[in-house]
Short mmCIF file of N, CA and C in Angstrom, two decimals:
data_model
loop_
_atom_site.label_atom_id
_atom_site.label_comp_id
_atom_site.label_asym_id
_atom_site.label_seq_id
_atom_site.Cartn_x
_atom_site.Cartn_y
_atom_site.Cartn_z
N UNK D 1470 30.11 -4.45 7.65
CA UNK D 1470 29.27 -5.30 8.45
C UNK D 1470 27.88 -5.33 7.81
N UNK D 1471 27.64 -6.58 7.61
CA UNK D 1471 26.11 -6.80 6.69
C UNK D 1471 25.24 -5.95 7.94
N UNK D 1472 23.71 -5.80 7.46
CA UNK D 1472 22.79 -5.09 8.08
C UNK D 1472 21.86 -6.22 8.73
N UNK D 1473 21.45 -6.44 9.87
CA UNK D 1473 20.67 -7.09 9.81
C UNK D 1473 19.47 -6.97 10.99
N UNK D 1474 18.65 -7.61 10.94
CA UNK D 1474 17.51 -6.79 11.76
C UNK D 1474 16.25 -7.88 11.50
N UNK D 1475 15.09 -8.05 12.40
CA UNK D 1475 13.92 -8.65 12.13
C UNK D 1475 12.99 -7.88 12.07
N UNK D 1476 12.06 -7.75 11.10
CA UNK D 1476 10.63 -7.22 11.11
C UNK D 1476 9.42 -8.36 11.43
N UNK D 1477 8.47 -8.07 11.87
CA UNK D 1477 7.12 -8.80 11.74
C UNK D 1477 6.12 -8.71 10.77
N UNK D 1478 6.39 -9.66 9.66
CA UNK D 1478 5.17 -9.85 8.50
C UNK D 1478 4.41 -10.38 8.35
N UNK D 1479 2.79 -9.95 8.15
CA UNK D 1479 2.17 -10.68 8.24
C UNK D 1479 2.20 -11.48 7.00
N UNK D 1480 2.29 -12.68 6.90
CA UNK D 1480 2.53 -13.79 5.60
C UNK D 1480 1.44 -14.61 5.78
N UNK D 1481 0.88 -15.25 4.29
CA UNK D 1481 0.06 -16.36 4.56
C UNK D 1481 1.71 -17.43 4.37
N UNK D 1482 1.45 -18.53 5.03
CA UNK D 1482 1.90 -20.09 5.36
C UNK D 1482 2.34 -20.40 3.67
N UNK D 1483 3.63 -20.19 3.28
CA UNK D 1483 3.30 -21.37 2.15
C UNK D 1483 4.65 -21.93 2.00
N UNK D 1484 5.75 -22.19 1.05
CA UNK D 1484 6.84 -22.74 1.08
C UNK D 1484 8.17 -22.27 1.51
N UNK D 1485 8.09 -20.64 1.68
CA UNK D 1485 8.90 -19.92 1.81
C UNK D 1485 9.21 -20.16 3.15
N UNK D 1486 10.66 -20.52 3.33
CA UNK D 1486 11.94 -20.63 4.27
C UNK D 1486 11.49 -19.23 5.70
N UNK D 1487 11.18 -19.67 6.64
CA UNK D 1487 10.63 -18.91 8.11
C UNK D 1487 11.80 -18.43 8.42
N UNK D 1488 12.12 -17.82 9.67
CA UNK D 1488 13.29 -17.34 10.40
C UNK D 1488 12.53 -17.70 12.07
N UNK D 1489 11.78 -17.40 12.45
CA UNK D 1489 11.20 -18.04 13.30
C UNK D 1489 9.84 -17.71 13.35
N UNK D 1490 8.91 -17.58 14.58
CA UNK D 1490 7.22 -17.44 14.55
C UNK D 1490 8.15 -16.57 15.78
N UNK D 1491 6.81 -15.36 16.16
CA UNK D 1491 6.32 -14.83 17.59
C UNK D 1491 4.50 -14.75 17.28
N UNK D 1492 4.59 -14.06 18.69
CA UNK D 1492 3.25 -13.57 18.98
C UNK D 1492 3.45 -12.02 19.73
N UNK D 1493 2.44 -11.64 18.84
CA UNK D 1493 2.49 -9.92 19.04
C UNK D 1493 0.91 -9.51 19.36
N UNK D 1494 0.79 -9.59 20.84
CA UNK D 1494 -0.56 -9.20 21.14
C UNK D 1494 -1.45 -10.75 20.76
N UNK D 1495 -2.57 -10.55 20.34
CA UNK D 1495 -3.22 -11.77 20.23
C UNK D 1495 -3.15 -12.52 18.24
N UNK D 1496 -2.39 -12.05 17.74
CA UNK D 1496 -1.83 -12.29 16.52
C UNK D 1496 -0.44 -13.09 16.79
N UNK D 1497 0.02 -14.43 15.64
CA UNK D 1497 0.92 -15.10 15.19
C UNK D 1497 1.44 -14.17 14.27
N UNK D 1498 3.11 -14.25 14.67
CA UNK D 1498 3.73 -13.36 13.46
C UNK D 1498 4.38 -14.02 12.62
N UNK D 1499 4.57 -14.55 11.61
CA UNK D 1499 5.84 -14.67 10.69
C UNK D 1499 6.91 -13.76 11.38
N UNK D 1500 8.33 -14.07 11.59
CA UNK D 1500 9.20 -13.10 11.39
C UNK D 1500 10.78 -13.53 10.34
N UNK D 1501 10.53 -12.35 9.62
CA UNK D 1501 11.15 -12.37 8.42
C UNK D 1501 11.98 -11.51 8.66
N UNK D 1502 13.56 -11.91 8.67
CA UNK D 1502 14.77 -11.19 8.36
C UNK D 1502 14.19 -9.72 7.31
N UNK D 1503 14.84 -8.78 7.93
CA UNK D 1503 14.06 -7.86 6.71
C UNK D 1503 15.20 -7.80 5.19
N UNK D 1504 16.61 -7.79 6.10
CA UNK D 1504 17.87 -8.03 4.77
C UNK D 1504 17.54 -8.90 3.85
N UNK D 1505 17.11 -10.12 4.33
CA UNK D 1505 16.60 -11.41 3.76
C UNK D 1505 15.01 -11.16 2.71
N UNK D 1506 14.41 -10.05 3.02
CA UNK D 1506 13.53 -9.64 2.18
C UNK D 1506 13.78 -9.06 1.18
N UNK D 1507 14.76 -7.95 1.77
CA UNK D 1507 15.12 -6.97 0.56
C UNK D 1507 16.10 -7.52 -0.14
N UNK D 1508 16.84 -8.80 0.19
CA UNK D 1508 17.54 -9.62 -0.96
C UNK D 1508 16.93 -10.50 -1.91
N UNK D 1509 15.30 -10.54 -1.46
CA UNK D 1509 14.46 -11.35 -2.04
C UNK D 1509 13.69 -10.65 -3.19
N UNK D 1510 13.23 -8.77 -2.82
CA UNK D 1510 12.77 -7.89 -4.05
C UNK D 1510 13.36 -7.59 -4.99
N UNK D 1511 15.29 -7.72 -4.39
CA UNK D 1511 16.52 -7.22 -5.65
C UNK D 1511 16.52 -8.61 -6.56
N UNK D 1512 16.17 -9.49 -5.93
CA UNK D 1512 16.13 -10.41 -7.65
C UNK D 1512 14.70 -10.76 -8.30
N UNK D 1513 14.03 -10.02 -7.62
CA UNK D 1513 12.66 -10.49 -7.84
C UNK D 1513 11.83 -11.55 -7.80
N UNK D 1514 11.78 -11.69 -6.80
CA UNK D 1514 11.45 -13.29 -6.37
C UNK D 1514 10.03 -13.03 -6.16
N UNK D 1515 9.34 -14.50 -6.37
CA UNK D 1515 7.79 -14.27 -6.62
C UNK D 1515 7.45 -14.09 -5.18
N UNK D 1516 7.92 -15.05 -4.28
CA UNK D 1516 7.68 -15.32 -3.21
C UNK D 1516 7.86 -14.44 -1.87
N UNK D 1517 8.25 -12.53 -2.62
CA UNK D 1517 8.50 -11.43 -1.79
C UNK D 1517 7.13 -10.60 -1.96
N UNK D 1518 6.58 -10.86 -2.98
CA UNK D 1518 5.24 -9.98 -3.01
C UNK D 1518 4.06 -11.14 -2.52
N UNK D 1519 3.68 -9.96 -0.99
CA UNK D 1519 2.15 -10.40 -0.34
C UNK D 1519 1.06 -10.57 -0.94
N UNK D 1520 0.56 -11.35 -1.26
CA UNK D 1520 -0.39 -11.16 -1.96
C UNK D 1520 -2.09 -10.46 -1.49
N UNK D 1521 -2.94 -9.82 -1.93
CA UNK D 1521 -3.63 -9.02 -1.37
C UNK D 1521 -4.26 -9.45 -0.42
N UNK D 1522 -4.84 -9.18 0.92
CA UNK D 1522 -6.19 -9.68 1.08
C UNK D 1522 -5.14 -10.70 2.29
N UNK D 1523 -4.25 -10.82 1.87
CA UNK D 1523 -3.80 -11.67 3.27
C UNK D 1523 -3.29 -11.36 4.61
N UNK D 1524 -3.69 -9.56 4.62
CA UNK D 1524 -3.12 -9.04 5.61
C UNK D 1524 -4.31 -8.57 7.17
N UNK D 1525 -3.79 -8.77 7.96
CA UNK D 1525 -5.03 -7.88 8.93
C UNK D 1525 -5.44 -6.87 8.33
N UNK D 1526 -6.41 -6.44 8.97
CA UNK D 1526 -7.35 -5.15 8.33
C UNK D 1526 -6.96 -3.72 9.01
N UNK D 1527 -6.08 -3.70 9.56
CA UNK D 1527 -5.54 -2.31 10.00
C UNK D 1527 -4.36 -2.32 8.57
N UNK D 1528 -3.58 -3.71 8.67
CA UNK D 1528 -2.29 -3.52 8.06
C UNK D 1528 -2.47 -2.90 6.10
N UNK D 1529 -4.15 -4.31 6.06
CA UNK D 1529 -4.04 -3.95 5.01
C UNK D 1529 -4.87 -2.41 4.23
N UNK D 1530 -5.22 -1.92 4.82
CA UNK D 1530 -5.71 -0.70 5.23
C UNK D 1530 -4.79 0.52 5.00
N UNK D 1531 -3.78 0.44 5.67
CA UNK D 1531 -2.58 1.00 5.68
C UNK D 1531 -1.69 0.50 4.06
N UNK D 1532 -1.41 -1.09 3.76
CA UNK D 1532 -0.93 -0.98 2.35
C UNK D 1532 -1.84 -0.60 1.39
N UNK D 1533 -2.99 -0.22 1.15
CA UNK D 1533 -3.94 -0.27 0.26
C UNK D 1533 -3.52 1.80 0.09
N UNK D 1534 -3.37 2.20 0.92
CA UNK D 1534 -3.17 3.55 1.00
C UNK D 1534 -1.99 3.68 0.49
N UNK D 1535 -0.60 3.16 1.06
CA UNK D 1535 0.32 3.20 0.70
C UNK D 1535 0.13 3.00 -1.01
N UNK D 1536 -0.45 2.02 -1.65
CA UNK D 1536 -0.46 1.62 -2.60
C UNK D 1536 -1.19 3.05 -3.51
N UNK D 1537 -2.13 3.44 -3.08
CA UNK D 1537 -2.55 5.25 -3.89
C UNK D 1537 -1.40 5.74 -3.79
N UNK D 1538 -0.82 6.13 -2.62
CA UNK D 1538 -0.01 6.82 -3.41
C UNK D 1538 0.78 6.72 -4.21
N UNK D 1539 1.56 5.46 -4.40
CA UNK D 1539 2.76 4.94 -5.61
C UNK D 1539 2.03 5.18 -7.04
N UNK D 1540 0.41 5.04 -7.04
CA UNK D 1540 -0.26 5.08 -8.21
C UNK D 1540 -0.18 6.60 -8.75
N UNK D 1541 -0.78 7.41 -7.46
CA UNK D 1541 -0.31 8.73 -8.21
C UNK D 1541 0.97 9.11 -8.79
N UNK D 1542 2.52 8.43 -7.60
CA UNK D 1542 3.20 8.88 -7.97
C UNK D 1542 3.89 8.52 -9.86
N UNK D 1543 3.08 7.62 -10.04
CA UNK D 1543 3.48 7.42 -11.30
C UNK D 1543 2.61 7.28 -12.66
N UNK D 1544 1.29 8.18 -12.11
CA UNK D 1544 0.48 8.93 -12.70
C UNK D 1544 -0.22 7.54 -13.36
N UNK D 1545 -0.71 6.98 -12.78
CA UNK D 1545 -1.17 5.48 -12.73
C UNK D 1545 -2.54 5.94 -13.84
N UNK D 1546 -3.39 5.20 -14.23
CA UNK D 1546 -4.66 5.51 -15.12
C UNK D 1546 -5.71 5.22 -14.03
N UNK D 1547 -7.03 6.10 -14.23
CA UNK D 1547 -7.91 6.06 -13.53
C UNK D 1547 -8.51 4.54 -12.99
N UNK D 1548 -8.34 3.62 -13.96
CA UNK D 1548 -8.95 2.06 -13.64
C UNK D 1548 -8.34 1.47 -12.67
N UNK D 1549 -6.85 1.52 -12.30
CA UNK D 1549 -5.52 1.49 -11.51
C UNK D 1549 -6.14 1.97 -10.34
N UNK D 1550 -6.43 3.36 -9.77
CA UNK D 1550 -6.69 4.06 -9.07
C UNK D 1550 -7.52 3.81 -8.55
N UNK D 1551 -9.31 3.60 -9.30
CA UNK D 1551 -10.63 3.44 -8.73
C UNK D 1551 -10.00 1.84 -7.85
N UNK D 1552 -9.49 1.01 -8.60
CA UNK D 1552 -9.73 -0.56 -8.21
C UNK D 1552 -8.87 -0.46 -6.86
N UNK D 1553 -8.04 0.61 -6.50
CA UNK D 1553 -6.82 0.49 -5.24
C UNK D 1553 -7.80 1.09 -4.58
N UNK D 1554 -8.67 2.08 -4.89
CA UNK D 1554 -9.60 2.39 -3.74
C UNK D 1554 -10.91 2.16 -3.29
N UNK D 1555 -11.06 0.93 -4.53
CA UNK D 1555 -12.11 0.25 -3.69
C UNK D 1555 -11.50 -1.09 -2.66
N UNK D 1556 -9.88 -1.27 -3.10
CA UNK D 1556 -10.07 -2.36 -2.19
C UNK D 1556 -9.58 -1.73 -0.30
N UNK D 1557 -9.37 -0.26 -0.39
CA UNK D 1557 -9.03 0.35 0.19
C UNK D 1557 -10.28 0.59 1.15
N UNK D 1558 -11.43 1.11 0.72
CA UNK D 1558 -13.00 1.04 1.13
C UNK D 1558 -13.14 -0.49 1.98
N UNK D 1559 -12.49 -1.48 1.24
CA UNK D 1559 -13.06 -2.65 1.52
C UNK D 1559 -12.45 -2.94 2.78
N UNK D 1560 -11.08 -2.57 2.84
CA UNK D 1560 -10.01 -2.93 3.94
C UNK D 1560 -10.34 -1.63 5.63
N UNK D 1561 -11.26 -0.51 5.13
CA UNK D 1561 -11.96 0.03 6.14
C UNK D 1561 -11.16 1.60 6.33
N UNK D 1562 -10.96 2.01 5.27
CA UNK D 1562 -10.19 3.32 4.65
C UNK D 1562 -11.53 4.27 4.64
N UNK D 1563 -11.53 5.41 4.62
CA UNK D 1563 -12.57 6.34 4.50
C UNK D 1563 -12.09 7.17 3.62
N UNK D 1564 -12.85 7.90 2.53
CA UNK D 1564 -12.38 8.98 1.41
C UNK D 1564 -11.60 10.05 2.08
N UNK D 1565 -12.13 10.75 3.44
CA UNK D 1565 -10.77 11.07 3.70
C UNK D 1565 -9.57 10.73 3.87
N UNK D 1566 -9.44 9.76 4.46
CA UNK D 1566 -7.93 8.81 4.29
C UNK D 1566 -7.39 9.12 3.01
N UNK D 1567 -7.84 8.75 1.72
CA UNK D 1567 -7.48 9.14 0.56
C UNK D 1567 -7.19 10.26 0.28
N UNK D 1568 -7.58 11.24 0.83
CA UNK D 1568 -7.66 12.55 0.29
C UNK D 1568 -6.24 13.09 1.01
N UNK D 1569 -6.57 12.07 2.31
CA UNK D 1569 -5.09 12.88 2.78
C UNK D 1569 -4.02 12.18 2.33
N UNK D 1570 -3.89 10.71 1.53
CA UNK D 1570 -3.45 10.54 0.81
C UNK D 1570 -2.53 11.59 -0.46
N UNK D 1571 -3.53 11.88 -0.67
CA UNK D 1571 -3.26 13.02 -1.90
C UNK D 1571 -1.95 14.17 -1.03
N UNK D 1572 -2.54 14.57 -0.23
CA UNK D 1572 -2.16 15.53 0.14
C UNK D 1572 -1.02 15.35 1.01
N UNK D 1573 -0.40 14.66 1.55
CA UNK D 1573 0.93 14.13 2.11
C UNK D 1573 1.85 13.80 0.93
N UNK D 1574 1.33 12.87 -0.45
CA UNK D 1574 2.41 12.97 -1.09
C UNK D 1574 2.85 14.14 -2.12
N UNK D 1575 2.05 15.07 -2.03
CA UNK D 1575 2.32 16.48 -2.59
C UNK D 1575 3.55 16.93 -3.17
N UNK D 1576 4.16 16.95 -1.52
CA UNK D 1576 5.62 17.36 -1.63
C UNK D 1576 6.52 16.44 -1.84
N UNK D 1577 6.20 15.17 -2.26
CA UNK D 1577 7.03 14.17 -2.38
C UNK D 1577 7.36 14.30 -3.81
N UNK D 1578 5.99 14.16 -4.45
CA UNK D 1578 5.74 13.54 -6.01
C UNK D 1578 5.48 15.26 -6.61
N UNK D 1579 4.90 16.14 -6.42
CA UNK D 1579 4.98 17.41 -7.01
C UNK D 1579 3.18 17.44 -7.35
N UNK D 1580 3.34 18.66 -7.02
CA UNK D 1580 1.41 19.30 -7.11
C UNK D 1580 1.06 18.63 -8.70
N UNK D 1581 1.93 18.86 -9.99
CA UNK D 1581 1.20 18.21 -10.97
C UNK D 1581 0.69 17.11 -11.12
N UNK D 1582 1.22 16.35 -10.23
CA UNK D 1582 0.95 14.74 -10.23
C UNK D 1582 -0.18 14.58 -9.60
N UNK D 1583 -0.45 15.53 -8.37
CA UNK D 1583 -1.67 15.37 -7.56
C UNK D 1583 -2.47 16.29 -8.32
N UNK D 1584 -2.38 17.08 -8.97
CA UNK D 1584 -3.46 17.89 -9.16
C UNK D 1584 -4.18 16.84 -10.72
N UNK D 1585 -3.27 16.14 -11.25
CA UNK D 1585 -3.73 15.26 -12.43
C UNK D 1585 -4.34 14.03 -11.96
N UNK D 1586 -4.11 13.59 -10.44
CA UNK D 1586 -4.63 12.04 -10.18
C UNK D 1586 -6.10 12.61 -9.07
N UNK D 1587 -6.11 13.79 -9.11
CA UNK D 1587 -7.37 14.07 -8.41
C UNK D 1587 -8.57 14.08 -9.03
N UNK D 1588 -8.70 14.43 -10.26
CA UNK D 1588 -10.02 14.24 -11.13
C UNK D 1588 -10.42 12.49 -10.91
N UNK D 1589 -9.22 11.49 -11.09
CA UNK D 1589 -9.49 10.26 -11.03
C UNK D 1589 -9.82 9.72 -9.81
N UNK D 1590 -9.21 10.40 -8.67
CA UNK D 1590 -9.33 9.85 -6.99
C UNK D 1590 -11.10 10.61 -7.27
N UNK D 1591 -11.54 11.70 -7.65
CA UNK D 1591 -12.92 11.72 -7.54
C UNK D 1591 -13.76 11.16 -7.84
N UNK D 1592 -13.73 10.49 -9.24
CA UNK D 1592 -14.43 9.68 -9.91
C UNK D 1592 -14.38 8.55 -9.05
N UNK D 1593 -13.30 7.63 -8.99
CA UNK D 1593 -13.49 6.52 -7.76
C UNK D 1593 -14.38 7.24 -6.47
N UNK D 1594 -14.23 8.16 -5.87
CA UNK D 1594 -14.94 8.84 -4.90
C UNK D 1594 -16.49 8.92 -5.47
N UNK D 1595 -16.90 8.64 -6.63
CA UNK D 1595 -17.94 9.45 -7.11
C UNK D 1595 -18.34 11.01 -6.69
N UNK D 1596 -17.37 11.74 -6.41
CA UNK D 1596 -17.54 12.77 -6.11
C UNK D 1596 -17.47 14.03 -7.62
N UNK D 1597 -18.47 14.74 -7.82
CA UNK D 1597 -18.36 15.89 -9.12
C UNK D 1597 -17.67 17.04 -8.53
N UNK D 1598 -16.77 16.87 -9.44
CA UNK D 1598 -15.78 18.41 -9.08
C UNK D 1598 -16.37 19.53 -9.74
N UNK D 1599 -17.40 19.87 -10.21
CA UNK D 1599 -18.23 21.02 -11.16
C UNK D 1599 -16.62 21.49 -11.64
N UNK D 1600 -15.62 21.09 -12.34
CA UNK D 1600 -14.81 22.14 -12.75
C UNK D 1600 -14.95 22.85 -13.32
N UNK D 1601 -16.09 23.03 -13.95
CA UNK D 1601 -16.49 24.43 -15.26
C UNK D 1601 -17.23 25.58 -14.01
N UNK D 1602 -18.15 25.26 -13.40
CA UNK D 1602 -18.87 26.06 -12.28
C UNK D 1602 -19.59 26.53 -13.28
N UNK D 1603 -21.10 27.50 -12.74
CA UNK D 1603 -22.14 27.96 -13.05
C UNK D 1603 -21.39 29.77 -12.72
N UNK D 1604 -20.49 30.24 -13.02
CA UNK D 1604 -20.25 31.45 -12.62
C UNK D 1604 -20.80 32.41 -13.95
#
């Protein structure tokens, strides 16, 4: 028996085939088959990736985070990193958010990964880690 199920996405309006509209609270939803999505990422269709900036500011807040961590998990380069967390700042994220970022995917991705994408989450932080110390 196929899987099937509706989620609520927030989408901007453009050519892509609807399933129907609701309203969730004082927001219009897109609602998008979610099977129908994930049949849309397995061939790679342009029209499955959100593009930034088009989401509410809780949601996109929440993907902008989501998005650090995939960067650490694949040991992303510092330019990668700073630019996800400034748009992360922008979307109304606080450096702790990030930090706990770090620290939730720990056990996912493994301490080396976090302990290597933390010099870079600081620098975006502008934060100095003195790693040498005055001892």
């Amino acid at each position: 028996m196929r899987a099937t199920g509706f989620t609520c996405l927030e989408r901007a309006i453009d050519s892509t085939p609807i399933l129907g509209m609701s309203t969730h609270g004082h927001r219009k939803c897109v609602t998008v088959d979610y099977s129908e999505q994930l049949r849309r990422l397995s061939i790679d269709d342009e029209q499955a990736a959100k593009a930034p900036g088009s989401h509410p500011s809780e949601l996109a807040k929440t993907l902008c985070l989501v998005r650090i961590g995939a960067l650490v998990a694949v040991s992303a380069a510092a330019a990668s990193i700073h630019q996800e967390i400034d748009r992360a700042f922008s979307a109304g994220a606080s450096a702790e958010d990030i930090v706990e970022v770090l620290e939730t995917v720990m056990p996912i991705v493994g301490r080396p990964r976090v302990v290597k994408a933390a010099p870079k989450v600081a620098l975006a932080l502008d934060v100095d880690l003195d790693l040498l110390g005055d001892e």
